[in-house]
PDB file of C-alpha atoms in Angstrom:
ATOM      1  CA  UNK A   1       7.908  22.851   8.340  1.00 44.00           C
ATOM      2  CA  UNK A   2      10.552  21.673  10.693  1.00 46.00           C
ATOM      3  CA  UNK A   3      14.098  22.063   9.943  1.00 47.00           C
ATOM      4  CA  UNK A   4      16.338  19.106   9.126  1.00 47.00           C
ATOM      5  CA  UNK A   5      19.948  18.379   9.160  1.00 47.00           C
ATOM      6  CA  UNK A   6      19.559  17.500   5.272  1.00 66.00           C
ATOM      7  CA  UNK A   7      17.271  17.728   2.448  1.00 78.00           C
ATOM      8  CA  UNK A   8      18.374  14.381   1.208  1.00 74.00           C
ATOM      9  CA  UNK A   9      16.571  11.799   3.049  1.00 77.00           C
ATOM     10  CA  UNK A  10      18.460   8.922   4.849  1.00 85.00           C
ATOM     11  CA  UNK A  11      15.879   6.224   4.984  1.00 94.00           C
ATOM     12  CA  UNK A  12      17.025   2.679   5.625  1.00 96.00           C
ATOM     13  CA  UNK A  13      14.017   0.815   7.335  1.00 98.00           C
ATOM     14  CA  UNK A  14      11.086  -0.116   5.469  1.00 98.00           C
ATOM     15  CA  UNK A  15       7.566  -1.827   6.636  1.00 98.00           C
ATOM     16  CA  UNK A  16       5.320  -2.883   3.992  1.00 98.00           C
ATOM     17  CA  UNK A  17       1.983  -3.884   5.264  1.00 98.00           C
ATOM     18  CA  UNK A  18       0.339  -6.379   2.589  1.00 98.00           C
ATOM     19  CA  UNK A  19       3.873  -7.331   1.530  1.00 98.00           C
ATOM     20  CA  UNK A  20       3.357 -10.980   1.167  1.00 97.00           C
ATOM     21  CA  UNK A  21       2.102 -10.959  -2.603  1.00 97.00           C
ATOM     22  CA  UNK A  22       1.385  -8.655  -5.255  1.00 97.00           C
ATOM     23  CA  UNK A  23       2.428  -5.185  -5.414  1.00 98.00           C
ATOM     24  CA  UNK A  24       3.545  -5.030  -1.653  1.00 98.00           C
ATOM     25  CA  UNK A  25       5.851  -7.850  -2.366  1.00 98.00           C
ATOM     26  CA  UNK A  26       7.159  -6.455  -5.248  1.00 98.00           C
ATOM     27  CA  UNK A  27       7.815  -3.141  -3.609  1.00 98.00           C
ATOM     28  CA  UNK A  28       9.431  -4.697  -0.689  1.00 98.00           C
ATOM     29  CA  UNK A  29      11.701  -6.967  -2.968  1.00 98.00           C
ATOM     30  CA  UNK A  30      12.654  -3.519  -4.760  1.00 98.00           C
ATOM     31  CA  UNK A  31      13.699  -1.847  -1.443  1.00 98.00           C
ATOM     32  CA  UNK A  32      15.521  -4.866  -0.470  1.00 98.00           C
ATOM     33  CA  UNK A  33      17.443  -5.083  -3.535  1.00 98.00           C
ATOM     34  CA  UNK A  34      18.312  -1.513  -2.989  1.00 98.00           C
ATOM     35  CA  UNK A  35      20.003  -1.987   0.391  1.00 97.00           C
ATOM     36  CA  UNK A  36      17.007  -1.114   2.590  1.00 98.00           C
ATOM     37  CA  UNK A  37      16.012  -3.015   5.919  1.00 98.00           C
ATOM     38  CA  UNK A  38      12.622  -4.605   4.997  1.00 98.00           C
ATOM     39  CA  UNK A  39       9.972  -6.257   7.050  1.00 98.00           C
ATOM     40  CA  UNK A  40       6.507  -7.310   5.348  1.00 98.00           C
ATOM     41  CA  UNK A  41       3.170  -7.936   7.429  1.00 98.00           C
ATOM     42  CA  UNK A  42       0.050  -9.651   6.324  1.00 98.00           C
ATOM     43  CA  UNK A  43      -2.694 -11.934   7.686  1.00 96.00           C
ATOM     44  CA  UNK A  44      -1.489 -15.300   6.198  1.00 96.00           C
ATOM     45  CA  UNK A  45       1.743 -16.651   7.833  1.00 96.00           C
ATOM     46  CA  UNK A  46       2.515 -19.388   5.032  1.00 97.00           C
ATOM     47  CA  UNK A  47       2.449 -16.831   2.423  1.00 97.00           C
ATOM     48  CA  UNK A  48       4.711 -14.377   4.593  1.00 98.00           C
ATOM     49  CA  UNK A  49       7.283 -17.220   5.069  1.00 97.00           C
ATOM     50  CA  UNK A  50       7.329 -17.972   1.208  1.00 97.00           C
ATOM     51  CA  UNK A  51       7.915 -14.174   0.534  1.00 97.00           C
ATOM     52  CA  UNK A  52      10.711 -13.811   2.722  1.00 98.00           C
ATOM     53  CA  UNK A  53      12.571 -17.366   2.016  1.00 97.00           C
ATOM     54  CA  UNK A  54      15.746 -16.774   0.740  1.00 97.00           C
ATOM     55  CA  UNK A  55      16.067 -13.212   1.417  1.00 97.00           C
ATOM     56  CA  UNK A  56      17.086 -11.026   4.224  1.00 97.00           C
ATOM     57  CA  UNK A  57      13.609  -9.548   4.626  1.00 98.00           C
ATOM     58  CA  UNK A  58      11.848  -9.951   8.075  1.00 98.00           C
ATOM     59  CA  UNK A  59       7.988 -11.277   8.215  1.00 98.00           C
ATOM     60  CA  UNK A  60       5.776 -10.405  10.964  1.00 98.00           C
ATOM     61  CA  UNK A  61       1.576 -11.697  10.996  1.00 98.00           C
ATOM     62  CA  UNK A  62      -0.893  -8.914  11.041  1.00 98.00           C
ATOM     63  CA  UNK A  63      -4.378  -8.280  10.306  1.00 98.00           C
ATOM     64  CA  UNK A  64      -5.038  -4.654   9.327  1.00 98.00           C
ATOM     65  CA  UNK A  65      -8.606  -4.831  10.820  1.00 98.00           C
ATOM     66  CA  UNK A  66      -7.258  -5.876  14.411  1.00 98.00           C
ATOM     67  CA  UNK A  67      -5.657  -2.523  15.992  1.00 98.00           C
ATOM     68  CA  UNK A  68      -4.132  -4.463  18.996  1.00 98.00           C
ATOM     69  CA  UNK A  69      -2.128  -6.549  16.185  1.00 98.00           C
ATOM     70  CA  UNK A  70      -1.122  -3.261  14.591  1.00 98.00           C
ATOM     71  CA  UNK A  71       0.235  -2.091  17.776  1.00 98.00           C
ATOM     72  CA  UNK A  72       2.165  -5.226  18.361  1.00 98.00           C
ATOM     73  CA  UNK A  73       3.350  -5.087  14.865  1.00 98.00           C
ATOM     74  CA  UNK A  74       4.917  -1.456  15.440  1.00 98.00           C
ATOM     75  CA  UNK A  75       6.410  -2.528  18.726  1.00 98.00           C
ATOM     76  CA  UNK A  76       7.961  -5.654  17.031  1.00 98.00           C
ATOM     77  CA  UNK A  77       9.511  -3.539  14.173  1.00 98.00           C
ATOM     78  CA  UNK A  78      11.163  -0.964  16.255  1.00 98.00           C
ATOM     79  CA  UNK A  79      12.503  -3.748  18.512  1.00 98.00           C
ATOM     80  CA  UNK A  80      14.015  -5.754  15.618  1.00 97.00           C
ATOM     81  CA  UNK A  81      14.609  -3.354  13.019  1.00 97.00           C
ATOM     82  CA  UNK A  82      14.763   0.049  14.129  1.00 97.00           C
ATOM     83  CA  UNK A  83      12.233   3.259  13.421  1.00 97.00           C
ATOM     84  CA  UNK A  84       9.772   3.251  10.890  1.00 98.00           C
ATOM     85  CA  UNK A  85      11.289   5.359   8.014  1.00 98.00           C
ATOM     86  CA  UNK A  86       9.157   4.210   5.052  1.00 98.00           C
ATOM     87  CA  UNK A  87       5.640   2.641   5.517  1.00 98.00           C
ATOM     88  CA  UNK A  88       3.890   1.168   2.833  1.00 98.00           C
ATOM     89  CA  UNK A  89       0.136   0.131   3.070  1.00 98.00           C
ATOM     90  CA  UNK A  90      -0.657  -2.402   0.116  1.00 98.00           C
ATOM     91  CA  UNK A  91      -3.399  -4.752   1.571  1.00 97.00           C
ATOM     92  CA  UNK A  92      -6.555  -5.342  -0.149  1.00 95.00           C
ATOM     93  CA  UNK A  93      -9.255  -7.554  -1.164  1.00 95.00           C
ATOM     94  CA  UNK A  94     -11.809  -7.810  -3.876  1.00 94.00           C
ATOM     95  CA  UNK A  95     -14.959 -10.279  -4.179  1.00 92.00           C
ATOM     96  CA  UNK A  96     -16.120 -12.129  -7.374  1.00 91.00           C
ATOM     97  CA  UNK A  97     -19.412 -10.741  -6.591  1.00 89.00           C
ATOM     98  CA  UNK A  98     -19.323  -7.286  -6.848  1.00 91.00           C
ATOM     99  CA  UNK A  99     -22.407  -5.484  -8.672  1.00 90.00           C
ATOM    100  CA  UNK A 100     -25.293  -4.106  -7.047  1.00 89.00           C
ATOM    101  CA  UNK A 101     -27.531  -6.962  -7.558  1.00 90.00           C
ATOM    102  CA  UNK A 102     -24.707  -9.521  -6.714  1.00 91.00           C
ATOM    103  CA  UNK A 103     -22.993  -8.620  -3.623  1.00 92.00           C
ATOM    104  CA  UNK A 104     -24.353  -8.862   0.051  1.00 94.00           C
ATOM    105  CA  UNK A 105     -24.094  -6.682   3.042  1.00 95.00           C
ATOM    106  CA  UNK A 106     -21.403  -8.828   4.527  1.00 96.00           C
ATOM    107  CA  UNK A 107     -19.314  -8.502   1.434  1.00 96.00           C
ATOM    108  CA  UNK A 108     -19.618  -4.813   1.543  1.00 96.00           C
ATOM    109  CA  UNK A 109     -18.266  -4.860   5.070  1.00 97.00           C
ATOM    110  CA  UNK A 110     -15.426  -6.969   4.599  1.00 97.00           C
ATOM    111  CA  UNK A 111     -14.100  -5.249   1.564  1.00 97.00           C
ATOM    112  CA  UNK A 112     -14.344  -1.794   3.082  1.00 97.00           C
ATOM    113  CA  UNK A 113     -12.798  -3.018   6.558  1.00 98.00           C
ATOM    114  CA  UNK A 114      -9.743  -4.293   4.835  1.00 97.00           C
ATOM    115  CA  UNK A 115      -9.064  -1.650   2.231  1.00 98.00           C
ATOM    116  CA  UNK A 116     -10.415   1.586   3.762  1.00 98.00           C
ATOM    117  CA  UNK A 117     -10.566   0.938   7.504  1.00 98.00           C
ATOM    118  CA  UNK A 118      -7.299  -1.265   7.473  1.00 98.00           C
ATOM    119  CA  UNK A 119      -5.413   1.556   5.949  1.00 98.00           C
ATOM    120  CA  UNK A 120      -6.792   4.007   8.135  1.00 98.00           C
ATOM    121  CA  UNK A 121      -5.756   1.523  11.303  1.00 98.00           C
ATOM    122  CA  UNK A 122      -2.413   1.572   9.871  1.00 98.00           C
ATOM    123  CA  UNK A 123      -1.621   4.959   9.307  1.00 98.00           C
ATOM    124  CA  UNK A 124      -3.138   5.989  12.653  1.00 98.00           C
ATOM    125  CA  UNK A 125      -0.933   3.986  14.427  1.00 98.00           C
ATOM    126  CA  UNK A 126       2.451   4.921  12.730  1.00 98.00           C
ATOM    127  CA  UNK A 127       1.844   8.441  11.851  1.00 98.00           C
ATOM    128  CA  UNK A 128       2.116  10.074  15.258  1.00 97.00           C
ATOM    129  CA  UNK A 129       5.740   8.529  15.666  1.00 97.00           C
ATOM    130  CA  UNK A 130       6.694  10.036  12.361  1.00 98.00           C
ATOM    131  CA  UNK A 131       5.086  13.421  13.255  1.00 98.00           C
ATOM    132  CA  UNK A 132       6.801  13.438  16.301  1.00 97.00           C
ATOM    133  CA  UNK A 133      10.127  12.715  14.947  1.00 96.00           C
ATOM    134  CA  UNK A 134       9.390  15.336  12.046  1.00 97.00           C
ATOM    135  CA  UNK A 135      10.336  12.867   9.448  1.00 97.00           C
ATOM    136  CA  UNK A 136       8.836   9.748   7.063  1.00 98.00           C
ATOM    137  CA  UNK A 137       7.592   8.627   4.054  1.00 98.00           C
ATOM    138  CA  UNK A 138       4.129   6.737   3.420  1.00 98.00           C
ATOM    139  CA  UNK A 139       2.937   5.035   0.380  1.00 98.00           C
ATOM    140  CA  UNK A 140      -0.850   4.457   0.271  1.00 98.00           C
ATOM    141  CA  UNK A 141      -1.141   1.966  -2.552  1.00 98.00           C
ATOM    142  CA  UNK A 142      -4.826   2.594  -3.753  1.00 97.00           C
ATOM    143  CA  UNK A 143      -6.178   2.085  -7.444  1.00 96.00           C
ATOM    144  CA  UNK A 144      -7.466   3.659 -10.455  1.00 94.00           C
ATOM    145  CA  UNK A 145     -10.829   2.391  -9.856  1.00 92.00           C
ATOM    146  CA  UNK A 146     -10.761   4.853  -6.674  1.00 94.00           C
ATOM    147  CA  UNK A 147     -10.310   7.963  -8.838  1.00 88.00           C
ATOM    148  CA  UNK A 148     -12.292   7.227 -11.894  1.00 86.00           C
ATOM    149  CA  UNK A 149     -15.050   4.621 -12.693  1.00 74.00           C
ATOM    150  CA  UNK A 150     -14.180   1.388 -13.420  1.00 83.00           C
ATOM    151  CA  UNK A 151     -16.962  -1.006 -13.774  1.00 85.00           C
ATOM    152  CA  UNK A 152     -14.972  -4.193 -13.573  1.00 87.00           C
ATOM    153  CA  UNK A 153     -13.584  -3.332 -10.182  1.00 91.00           C
ATOM    154  CA  UNK A 154     -17.061  -3.610  -8.703  1.00 92.00           C
ATOM    155  CA  UNK A 155     -18.954  -1.349  -6.185  1.00 94.00           C
ATOM    156  CA  UNK A 156     -17.596  -2.156  -2.897  1.00 95.00           C
ATOM    157  CA  UNK A 157     -13.818  -2.081  -3.895  1.00 95.00           C
ATOM    158  CA  UNK A 158     -14.364   1.413  -5.897  1.00 95.00           C
ATOM    159  CA  UNK A 159     -15.893   3.034  -3.108  1.00 96.00           C
ATOM    160  CA  UNK A 160     -13.681   1.716  -0.585  1.00 97.00           C
ATOM    161  CA  UNK A 161     -10.648   2.723  -2.848  1.00 97.00           C
ATOM    162  CA  UNK A 162     -12.379   6.160  -3.477  1.00 97.00           C
ATOM    163  CA  UNK A 163     -12.346   6.727   0.576  1.00 97.00           C
ATOM    164  CA  UNK A 164      -8.817   5.381   0.860  1.00 98.00           C
ATOM    165  CA  UNK A 165      -7.576   7.867  -1.718  1.00 98.00           C
ATOM    166  CA  UNK A 166      -9.085  10.617   0.380  1.00 98.00           C
ATOM    167  CA  UNK A 167      -7.538   9.311   3.429  1.00 98.00           C
ATOM    168  CA  UNK A 168      -4.123   9.611   1.678  1.00 98.00           C
ATOM    169  CA  UNK A 169      -4.560  13.095   0.655  1.00 98.00           C
ATOM    170  CA  UNK A 170      -5.540  14.256   4.087  1.00 98.00           C
ATOM    171  CA  UNK A 171      -2.912  12.501   5.893  1.00 98.00           C
ATOM    172  CA  UNK A 172      -0.305  14.412   3.575  1.00 98.00           C
ATOM    173  CA  UNK A 173      -2.164  17.475   4.061  1.00 98.00           C
ATOM    174  CA  UNK A 174      -1.976  17.275   7.750  1.00 98.00           C
ATOM    175  CA  UNK A 175       1.201  15.785   8.362  1.00 98.00           C
ATOM    176  CA  UNK A 176       3.246  17.583   5.764  1.00 98.00           C
ATOM    177  CA  UNK A 177       3.776  20.523   8.034  1.00 97.00           C
ATOM    178  CA  UNK A 178       5.425  17.951  10.465  1.00 98.00           C
ATOM    179  CA  UNK A 179       7.824  16.697   7.885  1.00 97.00           C
ATOM    180  CA  UNK A 180       5.792  13.538   7.003  1.00 98.00           C
ATOM    181  CA  UNK A 181       5.139  12.990   3.202  1.00 98.00           C
ATOM    182  CA  UNK A 182       2.222  10.504   2.067  1.00 98.00           C
ATOM    183  CA  UNK A 183       2.021   9.479  -1.703  1.00 98.00           C
ATOM    184  CA  UNK A 184      -1.256   7.863  -3.052  1.00 98.00           C
ATOM    185  CA  UNK A 185       0.218   5.027  -5.373  1.00 98.00           C
ATOM    186  CA  UNK A 186      -2.870   4.365  -8.009  1.00 97.00           C
ATOM    187  CA  UNK A 187      -2.031   1.694 -10.206  1.00 96.00           C
ATOM    188  CA  UNK A 188      -4.504   0.444 -13.024  1.00 94.00           C
ATOM    189  CA  UNK A 189      -4.556  -3.008 -14.099  1.00 94.00           C
ATOM    190  CA  UNK A 190      -1.934  -4.910 -12.465  1.00 96.00           C
ATOM    191  CA  UNK A 191      -0.921  -8.603 -12.669  1.00 95.00           C
ATOM    192  CA  UNK A 192      -1.319  -9.731  -9.347  1.00 92.00           C
ATOM    193  CA  UNK A 193      -3.359 -12.621  -7.518  1.00 91.00           C
ATOM    194  CA  UNK A 194      -6.186 -10.444  -6.859  1.00 87.00           C
ATOM    195  CA  UNK A 195      -7.084 -10.959 -10.427  1.00 89.00           C
ATOM    196  CA  UNK A 196      -8.318 -14.414  -9.646  1.00 89.00           C
ATOM    197  CA  UNK A 197     -11.096 -12.807  -7.592  1.00 87.00           C
ATOM    198  CA  UNK A 198     -12.726 -11.654 -10.664  1.00 89.00           C
ATOM    199  CA  UNK A 199     -16.063 -12.861 -11.843  1.00 89.00           C
ATOM    200  CA  UNK A 200     -14.043 -14.408 -14.892  1.00 91.00           C
ATOM    201  CA  UNK A 201     -10.340 -14.366 -14.115  1.00 92.00           C
ATOM    202  CA  UNK A 202      -8.300 -13.171 -16.909  1.00 92.00           C
ATOM    203  CA  UNK A 203      -6.091 -15.436 -19.303  1.00 94.00           C
ATOM    204  CA  UNK A 204      -2.230 -15.066 -19.074  1.00 95.00           C
ATOM    205  CA  UNK A 205      -1.975 -13.510 -22.177  1.00 93.00           C
ATOM    206  CA  UNK A 206      -4.152 -10.500 -20.946  1.00 93.00           C
ATOM    207  CA  UNK A 207      -2.204 -10.433 -17.685  1.00 94.00           C
ATOM    208  CA  UNK A 208       1.070  -9.988 -19.612  1.00 94.00           C
ATOM    209  CA  UNK A 209       0.085  -6.875 -21.017  1.00 94.00           C
ATOM    210  CA  UNK A 210      -0.850  -5.360 -17.758  1.00 95.00           C
ATOM    211  CA  UNK A 211       1.461  -3.526 -15.381  1.00 96.00           C
ATOM    212  CA  UNK A 212       3.556  -5.775 -13.365  1.00 97.00           C
ATOM    213  CA  UNK A 213       4.212  -5.237  -9.608  1.00 98.00           C
ATOM    214  CA  UNK A 214       7.910  -4.350 -10.241  1.00 98.00           C
ATOM    215  CA  UNK A 215       6.985  -1.569 -12.515  1.00 98.00           C
ATOM    216  CA  UNK A 216       5.271   0.113  -9.888  1.00 98.00           C
ATOM    217  CA  UNK A 217       8.014  -0.661  -7.276  1.00 98.00           C
ATOM    218  CA  UNK A 218      10.598   1.045  -9.459  1.00 98.00           C
ATOM    219  CA  UNK A 219       8.282   4.332  -9.317  1.00 98.00           C
ATOM    220  CA  UNK A 220       7.936   3.981  -5.444  1.00 98.00           C
ATOM    221  CA  UNK A 221      11.638   3.513  -5.101  1.00 98.00           C
ATOM    222  CA  UNK A 222      12.154   6.746  -7.175  1.00 98.00           C
ATOM    223  CA  UNK A 223       9.911   8.762  -5.047  1.00 98.00           C
ATOM    224  CA  UNK A 224      11.649   7.423  -1.837  1.00 98.00           C
ATOM    225  CA  UNK A 225      15.032   8.711  -3.119  1.00 97.00           C
ATOM    226  CA  UNK A 226      13.811  12.141  -3.937  1.00 97.00           C
ATOM    227  CA  UNK A 227      14.982  14.995  -1.515  1.00 95.00           C
ATOM    228  CA  UNK A 228      12.505  15.847   1.288  1.00 94.00           C
ATOM    229  CA  UNK A 229      11.613  19.338  -0.626  1.00 95.00           C
ATOM    230  CA  UNK A 230       9.997  17.189  -3.127  1.00 97.00           C
ATOM    231  CA  UNK A 231       6.403  15.939  -2.672  1.00 97.00           C
ATOM    232  CA  UNK A 232       4.657  13.539  -4.699  1.00 98.00           C
ATOM    233  CA  UNK A 233       1.060  13.473  -3.433  1.00 98.00           C
ATOM    234  CA  UNK A 234      -0.249  11.069  -6.173  1.00 97.00           C
ATOM    235  CA  UNK A 235       1.556   8.262  -8.396  1.00 97.00           C
ATOM    236  CA  UNK A 236      -0.551   6.944 -11.201  1.00 96.00           C
ATOM    237  CA  UNK A 237       0.934   3.836 -13.256  1.00 96.00           C
ATOM    238  CA  UNK A 238      -1.084   2.161 -15.822  1.00 94.00           C
ATOM    239  CA  UNK A 239      -0.785  -0.190 -18.645  1.00 95.00           C
ATOM    240  CA  UNK A 240      -0.730   1.285 -22.327  1.00 92.00           C
ATOM    241  CA  UNK A 241      -4.357  -0.027 -22.847  1.00 87.00           C
ATOM    242  CA  UNK A 242      -5.529   1.715 -19.876  1.00 82.00           C
ATOM    243  CA  UNK A 243      -4.388   5.472 -19.796  1.00 69.00           C
ATOM    244  CA  UNK A 244      -6.181   7.396 -17.283  1.00 60.00           C
ATOM    245  CA  UNK A 245      -9.038   9.610 -18.514  1.00 51.00           C
TER     246      UNK A 245
END
């Protein structure tokens, strides 16, 4: 592992891809509140504008399935903010029709394209600069459905998240000798807008018992503050009714 001036990280700049809503937005807000320079990226301009309104956060439109847009995002961030110290990938989608007999090939392609290939596209674009610099931290937000069977999550989403988990594990193994740490953030049921895409969206009373984005954000912030000698390959946060088996 490359030598550093200090084991205590001095990270200041955070980019949250998929930061317009849900877990990504919760993480972005926590970092900004803690004094970091934060930018969020996502597909929908109006959502991004609402996310950063009244804050010091910046926003940039980017579709994670478009590699040219990701390259543009990287160049924009380095120009207006600086080097990317912390990268958070939190983009993700699911579909209402998600069982074997319900989903069609196009739905499969789209879910895998955003959740798995999107994660690859973003990490592939940002990892080289971090490795060359010899420092950096990546949070890869996946799902408990990617590491154990959660029937409600459906086939395409669970398969994509399983692949995304593996992607984070390999990125950590290969980049760690260069000083870059990668943490798979694995939430259980979380009260975010993606719940609206379930076959039967849960009522508010049930959502209130789930993990909330700010819960996950506090754990991510704690990992970011650890000294460089400490590596957290996997961070699991679940509601009390959904412990990991």
